[in-house]
Short mmCIF file of C-alpha atoms and ligand atoms in Angstrom, two decimals:
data_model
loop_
_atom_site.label_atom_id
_atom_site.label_comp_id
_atom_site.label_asym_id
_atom_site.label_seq_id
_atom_site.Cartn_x
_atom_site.Cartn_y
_atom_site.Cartn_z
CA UNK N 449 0.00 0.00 0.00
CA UNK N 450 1.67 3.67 -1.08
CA UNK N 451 0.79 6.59 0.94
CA UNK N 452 -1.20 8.10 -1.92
CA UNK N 453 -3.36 5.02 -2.51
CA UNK N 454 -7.22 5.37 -2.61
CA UNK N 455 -8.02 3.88 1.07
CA UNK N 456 -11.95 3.43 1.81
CA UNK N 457 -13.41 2.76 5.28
CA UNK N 458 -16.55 1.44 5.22
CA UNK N 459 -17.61 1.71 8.89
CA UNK N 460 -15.33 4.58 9.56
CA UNK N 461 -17.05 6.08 12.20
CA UNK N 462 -17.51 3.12 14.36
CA UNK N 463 -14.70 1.82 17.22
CA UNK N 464 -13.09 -0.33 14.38
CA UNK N 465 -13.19 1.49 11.54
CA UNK N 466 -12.32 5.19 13.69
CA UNK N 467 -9.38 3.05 15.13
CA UNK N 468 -8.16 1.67 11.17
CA UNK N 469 -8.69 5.50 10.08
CA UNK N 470 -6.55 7.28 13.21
CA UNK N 471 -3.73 4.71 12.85
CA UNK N 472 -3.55 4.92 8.53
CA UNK N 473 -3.71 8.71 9.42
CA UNK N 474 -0.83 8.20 12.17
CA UNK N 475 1.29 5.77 9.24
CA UNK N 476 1.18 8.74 7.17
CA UNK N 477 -1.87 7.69 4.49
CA UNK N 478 -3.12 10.49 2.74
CA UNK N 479 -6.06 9.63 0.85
CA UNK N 480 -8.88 7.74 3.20
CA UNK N 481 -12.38 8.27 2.49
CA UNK N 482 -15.28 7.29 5.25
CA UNK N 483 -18.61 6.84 3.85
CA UNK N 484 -21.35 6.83 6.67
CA UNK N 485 -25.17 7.09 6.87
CA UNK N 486 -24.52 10.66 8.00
CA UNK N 487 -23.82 11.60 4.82
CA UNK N 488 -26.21 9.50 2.94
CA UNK N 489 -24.16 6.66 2.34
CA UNK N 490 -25.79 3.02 2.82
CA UNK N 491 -24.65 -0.48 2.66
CA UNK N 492 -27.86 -1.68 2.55
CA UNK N 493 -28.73 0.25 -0.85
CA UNK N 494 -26.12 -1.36 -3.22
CA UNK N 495 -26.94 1.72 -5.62
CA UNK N 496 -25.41 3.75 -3.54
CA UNK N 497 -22.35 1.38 -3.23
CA UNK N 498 -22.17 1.26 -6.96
CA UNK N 499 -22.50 5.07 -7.28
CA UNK N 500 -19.80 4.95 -4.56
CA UNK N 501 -17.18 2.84 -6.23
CA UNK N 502 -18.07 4.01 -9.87
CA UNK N 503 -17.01 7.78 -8.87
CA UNK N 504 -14.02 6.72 -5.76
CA UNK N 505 -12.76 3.66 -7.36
CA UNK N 506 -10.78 3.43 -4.21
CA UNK N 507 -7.29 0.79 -4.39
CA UNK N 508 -8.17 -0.86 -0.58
CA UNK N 509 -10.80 -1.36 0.84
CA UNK N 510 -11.53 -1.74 4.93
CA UNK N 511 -14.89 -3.53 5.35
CA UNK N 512 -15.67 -2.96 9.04
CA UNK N 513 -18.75 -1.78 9.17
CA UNK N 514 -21.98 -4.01 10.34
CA UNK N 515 -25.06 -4.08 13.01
CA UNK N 516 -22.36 -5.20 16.06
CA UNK N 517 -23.61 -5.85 19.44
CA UNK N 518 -23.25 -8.02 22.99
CA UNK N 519 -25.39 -11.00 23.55
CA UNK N 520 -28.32 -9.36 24.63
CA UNK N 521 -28.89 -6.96 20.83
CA UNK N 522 -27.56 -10.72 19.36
CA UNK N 523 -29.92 -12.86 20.33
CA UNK N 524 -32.94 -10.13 20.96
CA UNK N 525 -32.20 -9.17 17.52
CA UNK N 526 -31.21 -12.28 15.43
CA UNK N 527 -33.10 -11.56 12.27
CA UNK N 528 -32.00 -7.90 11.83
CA UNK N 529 -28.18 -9.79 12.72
CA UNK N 530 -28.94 -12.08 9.91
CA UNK N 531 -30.11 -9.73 7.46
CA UNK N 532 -28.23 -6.75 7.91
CA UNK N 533 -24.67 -8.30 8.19
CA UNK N 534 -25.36 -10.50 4.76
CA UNK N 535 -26.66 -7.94 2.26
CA UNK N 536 -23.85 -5.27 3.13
CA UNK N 537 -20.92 -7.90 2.20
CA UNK N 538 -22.91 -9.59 -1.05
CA UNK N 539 -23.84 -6.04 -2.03
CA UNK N 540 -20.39 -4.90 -1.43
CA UNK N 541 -18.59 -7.99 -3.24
CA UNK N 542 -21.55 -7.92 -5.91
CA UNK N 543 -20.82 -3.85 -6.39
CA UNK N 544 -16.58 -4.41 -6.21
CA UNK N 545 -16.86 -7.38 -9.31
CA UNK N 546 -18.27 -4.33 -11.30
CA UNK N 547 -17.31 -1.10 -10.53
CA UNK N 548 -13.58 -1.83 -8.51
CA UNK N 549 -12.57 -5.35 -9.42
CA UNK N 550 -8.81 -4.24 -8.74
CA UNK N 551 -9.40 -3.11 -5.61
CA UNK N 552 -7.92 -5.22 -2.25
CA UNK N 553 -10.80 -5.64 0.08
CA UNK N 554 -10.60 -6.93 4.29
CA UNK N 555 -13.55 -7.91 5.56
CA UNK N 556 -14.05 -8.49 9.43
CA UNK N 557 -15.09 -11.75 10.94
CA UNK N 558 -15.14 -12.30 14.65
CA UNK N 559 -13.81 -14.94 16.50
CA UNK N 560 -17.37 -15.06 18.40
CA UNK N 561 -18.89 -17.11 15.25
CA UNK N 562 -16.80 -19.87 15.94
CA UNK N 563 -18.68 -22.89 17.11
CA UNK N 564 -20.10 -23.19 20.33
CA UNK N 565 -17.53 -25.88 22.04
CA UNK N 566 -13.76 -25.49 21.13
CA UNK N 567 -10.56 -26.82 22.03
CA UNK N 568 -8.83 -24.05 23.77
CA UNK N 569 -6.69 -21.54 21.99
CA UNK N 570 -9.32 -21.69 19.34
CA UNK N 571 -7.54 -21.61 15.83
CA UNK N 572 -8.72 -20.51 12.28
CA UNK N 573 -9.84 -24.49 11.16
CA UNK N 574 -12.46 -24.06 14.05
CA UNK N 575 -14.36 -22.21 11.30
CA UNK N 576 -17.29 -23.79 10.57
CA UNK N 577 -16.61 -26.69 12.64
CA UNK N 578 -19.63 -27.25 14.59
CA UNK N 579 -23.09 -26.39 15.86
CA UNK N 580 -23.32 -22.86 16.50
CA UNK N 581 -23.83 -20.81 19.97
CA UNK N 582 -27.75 -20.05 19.88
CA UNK N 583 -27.60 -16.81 20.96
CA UNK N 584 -25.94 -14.94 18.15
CA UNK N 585 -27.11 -17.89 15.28
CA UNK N 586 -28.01 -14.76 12.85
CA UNK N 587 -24.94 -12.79 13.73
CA UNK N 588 -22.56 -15.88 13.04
CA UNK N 589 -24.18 -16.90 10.12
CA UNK N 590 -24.08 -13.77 8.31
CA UNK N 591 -20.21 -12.94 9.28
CA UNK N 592 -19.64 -16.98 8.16
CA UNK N 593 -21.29 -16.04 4.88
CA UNK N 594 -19.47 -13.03 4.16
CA UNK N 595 -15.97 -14.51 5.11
CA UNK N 596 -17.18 -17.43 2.37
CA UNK N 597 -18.49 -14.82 -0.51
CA UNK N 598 -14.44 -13.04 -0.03
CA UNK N 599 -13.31 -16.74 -0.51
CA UNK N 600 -15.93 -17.46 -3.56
CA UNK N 601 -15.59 -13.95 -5.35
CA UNK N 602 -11.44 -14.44 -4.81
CA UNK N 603 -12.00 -17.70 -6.88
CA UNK N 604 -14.43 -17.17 -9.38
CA UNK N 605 -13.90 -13.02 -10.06
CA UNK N 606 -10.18 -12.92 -9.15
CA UNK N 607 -11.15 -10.22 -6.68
CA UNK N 608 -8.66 -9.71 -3.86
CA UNK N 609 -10.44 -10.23 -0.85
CA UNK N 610 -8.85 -11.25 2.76
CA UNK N 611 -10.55 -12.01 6.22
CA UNK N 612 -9.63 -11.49 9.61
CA UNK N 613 -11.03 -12.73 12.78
CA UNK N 614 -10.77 -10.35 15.68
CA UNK N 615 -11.68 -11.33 19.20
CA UNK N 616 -13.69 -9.01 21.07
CA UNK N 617 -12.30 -5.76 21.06
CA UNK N 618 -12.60 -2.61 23.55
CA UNK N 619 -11.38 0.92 22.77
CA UNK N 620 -12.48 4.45 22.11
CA UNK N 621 -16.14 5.12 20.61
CA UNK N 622 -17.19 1.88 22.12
CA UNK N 623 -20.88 0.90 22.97
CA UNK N 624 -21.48 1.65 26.20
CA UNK N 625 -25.20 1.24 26.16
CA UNK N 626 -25.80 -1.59 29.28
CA UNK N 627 -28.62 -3.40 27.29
CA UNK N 628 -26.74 -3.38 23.65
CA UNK N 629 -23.10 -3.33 24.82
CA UNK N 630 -20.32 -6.00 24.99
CA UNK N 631 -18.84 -7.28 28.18
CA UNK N 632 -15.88 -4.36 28.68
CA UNK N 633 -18.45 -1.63 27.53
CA UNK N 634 -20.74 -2.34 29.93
CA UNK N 635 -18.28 -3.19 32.94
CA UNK N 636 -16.23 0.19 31.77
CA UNK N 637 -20.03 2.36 31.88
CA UNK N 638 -21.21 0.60 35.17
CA UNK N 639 -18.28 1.78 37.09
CA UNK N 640 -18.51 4.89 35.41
CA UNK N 641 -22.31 5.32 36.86
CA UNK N 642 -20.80 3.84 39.88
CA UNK N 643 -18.08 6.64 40.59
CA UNK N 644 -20.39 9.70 39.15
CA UNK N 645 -23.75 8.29 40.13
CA UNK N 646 -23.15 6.00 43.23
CA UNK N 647 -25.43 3.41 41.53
CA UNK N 648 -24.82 -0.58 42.97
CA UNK N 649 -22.17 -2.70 40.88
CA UNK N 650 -24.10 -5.90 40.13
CA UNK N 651 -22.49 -8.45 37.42
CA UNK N 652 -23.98 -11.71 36.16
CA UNK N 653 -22.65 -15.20 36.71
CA UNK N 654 -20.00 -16.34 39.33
CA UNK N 655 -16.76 -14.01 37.45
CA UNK N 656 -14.94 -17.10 36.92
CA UNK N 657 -15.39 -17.51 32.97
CA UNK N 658 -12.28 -16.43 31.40
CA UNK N 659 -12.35 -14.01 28.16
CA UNK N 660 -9.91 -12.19 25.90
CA UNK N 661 -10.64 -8.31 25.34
CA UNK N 662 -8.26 -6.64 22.36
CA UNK N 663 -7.77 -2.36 22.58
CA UNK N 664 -9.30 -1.48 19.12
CA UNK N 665 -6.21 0.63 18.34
CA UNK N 666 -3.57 -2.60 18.43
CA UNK N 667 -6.35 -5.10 16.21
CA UNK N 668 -6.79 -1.92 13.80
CA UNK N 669 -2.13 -2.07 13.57
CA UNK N 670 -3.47 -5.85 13.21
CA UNK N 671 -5.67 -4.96 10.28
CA UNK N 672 -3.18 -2.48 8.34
CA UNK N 673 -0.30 -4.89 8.76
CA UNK N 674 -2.79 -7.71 7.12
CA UNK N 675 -3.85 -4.92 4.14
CA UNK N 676 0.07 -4.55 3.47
CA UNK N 677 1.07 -8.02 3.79
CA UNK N 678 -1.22 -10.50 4.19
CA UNK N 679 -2.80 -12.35 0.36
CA UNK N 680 -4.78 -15.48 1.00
CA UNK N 681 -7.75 -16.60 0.94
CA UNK N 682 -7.67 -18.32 4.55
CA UNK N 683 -8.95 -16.36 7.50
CA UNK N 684 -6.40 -14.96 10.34
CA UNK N 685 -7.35 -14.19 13.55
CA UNK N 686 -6.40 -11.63 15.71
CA UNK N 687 -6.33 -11.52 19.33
CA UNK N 688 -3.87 -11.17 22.10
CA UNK N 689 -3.11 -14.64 23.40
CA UNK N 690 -4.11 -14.42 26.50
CA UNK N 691 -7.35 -13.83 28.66
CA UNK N 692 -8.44 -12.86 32.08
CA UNK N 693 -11.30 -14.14 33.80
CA UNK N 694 -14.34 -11.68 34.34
CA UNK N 695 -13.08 -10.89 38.30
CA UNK N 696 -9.48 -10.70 37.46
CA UNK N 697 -11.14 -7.69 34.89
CA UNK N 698 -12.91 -6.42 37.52
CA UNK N 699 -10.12 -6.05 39.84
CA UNK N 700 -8.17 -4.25 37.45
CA UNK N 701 -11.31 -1.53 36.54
CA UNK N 702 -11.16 -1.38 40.46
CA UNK N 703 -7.96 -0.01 40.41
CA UNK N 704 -7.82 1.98 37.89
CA UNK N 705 -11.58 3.90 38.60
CA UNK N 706 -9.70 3.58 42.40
CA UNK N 707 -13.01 2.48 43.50
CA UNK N 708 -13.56 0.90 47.03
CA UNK N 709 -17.49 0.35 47.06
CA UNK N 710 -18.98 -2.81 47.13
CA UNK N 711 -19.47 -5.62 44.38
CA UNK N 712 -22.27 -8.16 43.87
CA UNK N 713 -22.48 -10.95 41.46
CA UNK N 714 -25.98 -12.20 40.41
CA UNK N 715 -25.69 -15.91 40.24
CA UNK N 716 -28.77 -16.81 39.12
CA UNK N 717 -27.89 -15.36 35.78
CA UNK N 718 -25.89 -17.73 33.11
CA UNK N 719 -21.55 -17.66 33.05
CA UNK N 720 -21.88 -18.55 29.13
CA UNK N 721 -18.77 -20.35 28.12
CA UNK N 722 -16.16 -20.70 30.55
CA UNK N 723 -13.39 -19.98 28.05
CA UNK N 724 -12.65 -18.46 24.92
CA UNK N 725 -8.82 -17.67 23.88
CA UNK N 726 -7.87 -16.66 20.22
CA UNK N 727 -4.82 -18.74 18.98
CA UNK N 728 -2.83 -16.04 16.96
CA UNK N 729 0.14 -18.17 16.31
CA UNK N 730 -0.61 -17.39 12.84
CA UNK N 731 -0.88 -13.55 13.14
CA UNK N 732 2.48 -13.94 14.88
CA UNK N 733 4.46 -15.81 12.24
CA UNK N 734 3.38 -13.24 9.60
CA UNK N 735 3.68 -10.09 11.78
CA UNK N 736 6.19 -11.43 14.83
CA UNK N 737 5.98 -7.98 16.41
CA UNK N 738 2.44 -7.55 17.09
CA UNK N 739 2.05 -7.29 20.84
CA UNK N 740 -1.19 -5.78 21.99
CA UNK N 741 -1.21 -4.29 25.11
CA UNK N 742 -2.63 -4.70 28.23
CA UNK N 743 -5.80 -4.23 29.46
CA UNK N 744 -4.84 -1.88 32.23
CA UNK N 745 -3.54 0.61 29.78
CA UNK N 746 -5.82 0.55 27.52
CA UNK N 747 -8.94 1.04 29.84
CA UNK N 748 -6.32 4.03 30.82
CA UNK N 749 -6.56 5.50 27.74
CA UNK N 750 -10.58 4.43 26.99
CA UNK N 751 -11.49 6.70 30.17
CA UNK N 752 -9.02 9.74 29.30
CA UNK N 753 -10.43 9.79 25.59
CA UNK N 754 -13.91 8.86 26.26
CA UNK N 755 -15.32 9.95 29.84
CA UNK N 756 -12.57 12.63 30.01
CA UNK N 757 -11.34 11.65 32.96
CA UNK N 758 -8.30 9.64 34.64
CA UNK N 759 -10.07 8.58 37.95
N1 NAP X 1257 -16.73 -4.87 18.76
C1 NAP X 1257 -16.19 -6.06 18.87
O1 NAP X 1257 -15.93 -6.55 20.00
C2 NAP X 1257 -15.88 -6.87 17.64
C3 NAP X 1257 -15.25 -8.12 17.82
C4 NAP X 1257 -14.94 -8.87 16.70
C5 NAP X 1257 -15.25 -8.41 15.43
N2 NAP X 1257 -15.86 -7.20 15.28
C6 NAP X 1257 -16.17 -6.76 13.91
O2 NAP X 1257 -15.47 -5.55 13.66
C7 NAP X 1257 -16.26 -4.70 12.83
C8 NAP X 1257 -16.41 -3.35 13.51
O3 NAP X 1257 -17.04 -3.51 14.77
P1 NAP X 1257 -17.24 -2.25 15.74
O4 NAP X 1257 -17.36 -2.77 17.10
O5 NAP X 1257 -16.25 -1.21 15.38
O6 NAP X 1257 -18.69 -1.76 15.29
P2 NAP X 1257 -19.41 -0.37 15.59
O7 NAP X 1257 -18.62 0.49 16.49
O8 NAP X 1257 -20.83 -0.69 15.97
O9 NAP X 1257 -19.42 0.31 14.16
C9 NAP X 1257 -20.22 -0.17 13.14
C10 NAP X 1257 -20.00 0.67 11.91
O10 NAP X 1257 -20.81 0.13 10.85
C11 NAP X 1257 -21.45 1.21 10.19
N3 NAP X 1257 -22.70 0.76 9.60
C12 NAP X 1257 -23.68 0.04 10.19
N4 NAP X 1257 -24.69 -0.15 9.32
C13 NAP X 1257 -24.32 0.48 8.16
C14 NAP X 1257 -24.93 0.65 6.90
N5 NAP X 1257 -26.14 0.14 6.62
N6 NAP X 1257 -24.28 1.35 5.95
C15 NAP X 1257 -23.06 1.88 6.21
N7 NAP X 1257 -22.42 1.75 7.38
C16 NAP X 1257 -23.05 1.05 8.34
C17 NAP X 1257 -21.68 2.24 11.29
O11 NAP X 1257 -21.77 3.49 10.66
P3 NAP X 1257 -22.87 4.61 10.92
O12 NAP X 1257 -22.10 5.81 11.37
O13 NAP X 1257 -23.46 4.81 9.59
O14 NAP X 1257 -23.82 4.07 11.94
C18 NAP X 1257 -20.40 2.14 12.10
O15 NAP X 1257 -19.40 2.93 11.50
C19 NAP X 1257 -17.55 -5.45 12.56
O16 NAP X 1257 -17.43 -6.15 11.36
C20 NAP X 1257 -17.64 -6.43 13.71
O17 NAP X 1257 -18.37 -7.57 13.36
C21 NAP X 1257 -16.16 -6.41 16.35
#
């Protein structure tokens, strides 16, 4: 990729895609475009892609945008999951055949589509390898079509498509909604109320399930470094290797909100599964220097950027 290139975000405005944008920014990129609904862009319309490609024809393309959300807007929401997720992508590969069939394209899986049981790191050739987890069906089926339509459309149209897998990521312009947010969004907003409001800290389950959370800024280095040097058509992931278990995150939010008020745990509500670690030996062999970091500082930097405030 040349600094002048044509770069296109498509989801440029969410935690992903502002992350991808800041960082090509940072690496000195000059020419990145960000098509939102805002300005009257829509992946659902695919004239609007084609309208889009036909007048940019941009030379990479990031596809992170996509209805995202935790386990509650998953599984209240499966159809909208389904059918939002799918069209964008086959509109999107359907639209790139035509109007930008030179164009390199990553697309965004996520390593929460992966079946429901898994041998522990969970690698790439867990894709597809089992019954799915119920409560985001829709969600994993569209991401599992999409990452298949880059593979099919790299075969049959010779279109350069790659996909990445990233595990579930935290980080600036993050959902903190309680009801629609992932796990670190919500934690990060309830001790937020906590500290400003004095509301009760309450979490679900017994704490002990362990899970992996990835600062938005190191999986969009991830994503660049794939864009520049990554050309197959088998999916990556990228995570950081390690996990914590939901108290061990806890403790850590303590500490850093320096809060000393009391926590409950609601135990009548369900752990989900008790583990869930990315393998990234592959990310590592192609990019040996990726080394996200850790959750301590980035929650640091989450709170300074987004709740303006160090604690
Ligand atoms: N968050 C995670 O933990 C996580 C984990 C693994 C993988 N991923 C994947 O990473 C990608 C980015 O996730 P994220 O958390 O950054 O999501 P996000 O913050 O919710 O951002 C979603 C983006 O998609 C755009 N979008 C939604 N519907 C659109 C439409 N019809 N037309 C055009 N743009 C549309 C939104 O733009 P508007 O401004 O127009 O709303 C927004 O920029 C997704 O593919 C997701 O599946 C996320």
């Amino acid at each position: 990729m040349q600094k002048d290139n044509k770069i296109t975000v498509f989801g440029g405005t969410g935690m992903l895609g502002g992350a991808i944008t800041r960082q090509l920014s940072r690496n000195g990129y000059k020419n990145i475009s960000t098509p939102s609904r805002a300005n009257g862009f829509d992946l659902l319309n695919k004239s609007k892609i084609d309208e889009y490609l036909k007048a940019e024809k941009p030379e990479y393309i990031f596809m992170v945008a996509g209805l995202v959300g935790g386990i509650q807007a998953n599984n209240s929401r499966q159809a909208d999951f389904l059918y939002q997720n799918t069209l964008m992508i086959l509109y999107l590969l359907e639209s790139m055949k035509q109007f930008a069939p030179g164009a390199k394209l990553l697309y965004t899986g996520s390593t929460c589509i992966y079946p429901k049981e898994n041998p522990q790191p969970i690698s790439e050739n867990r894709f597809m390898a089992g019954p799915l987890e119920e409560t985001n069906k829709g969600y994993a089926v569209a991401k599992g079509t999409g990452i298949i339509a880059c593979q099919l459309y790299r075969n049959q149209y010779g279109l350069n498509t790659i996909a990445a897998m990233p595990t579930n990521l935290y980080g600036p312009g993050d959902n903190y909604d309680l009801d629609s947010g992932h796990f670190i969004g919500a934690m990060i907003k309830k001790f937020h109320n906590a500290k400003t409001k004095g509301t009760e800290l309450v979490f679900w389950g017994s704490g002990k399930p362990r899970r992996e959370a990835l600062y938005s800024e190191d999986c969009a280095d991830a994503c660049i470094y794939l864009m520049e040097n990554y050309n197959s058509s088998e999916i990556i992931n990228i995570g950081t290797g390690y996990d914590h278990s939901i108290k061990e995150y806890i403790e850590i939010a303590k500490k850093v909100f320096d809060y000393d008020g009391s926590i409950s745990w609601d135990t009548t509500k369900p752990d989900g599964m008790f583990e869930k670690r990315t393998d990234i030996t592959k990310l590592k062999s192609i990019m040996p220097d990726f080394s996200p970091r850790h959750f301590e500082e980035g929650l640091k930097e989450v709170l300074n950027i987004d709740f303006n405030s160090a604690y």
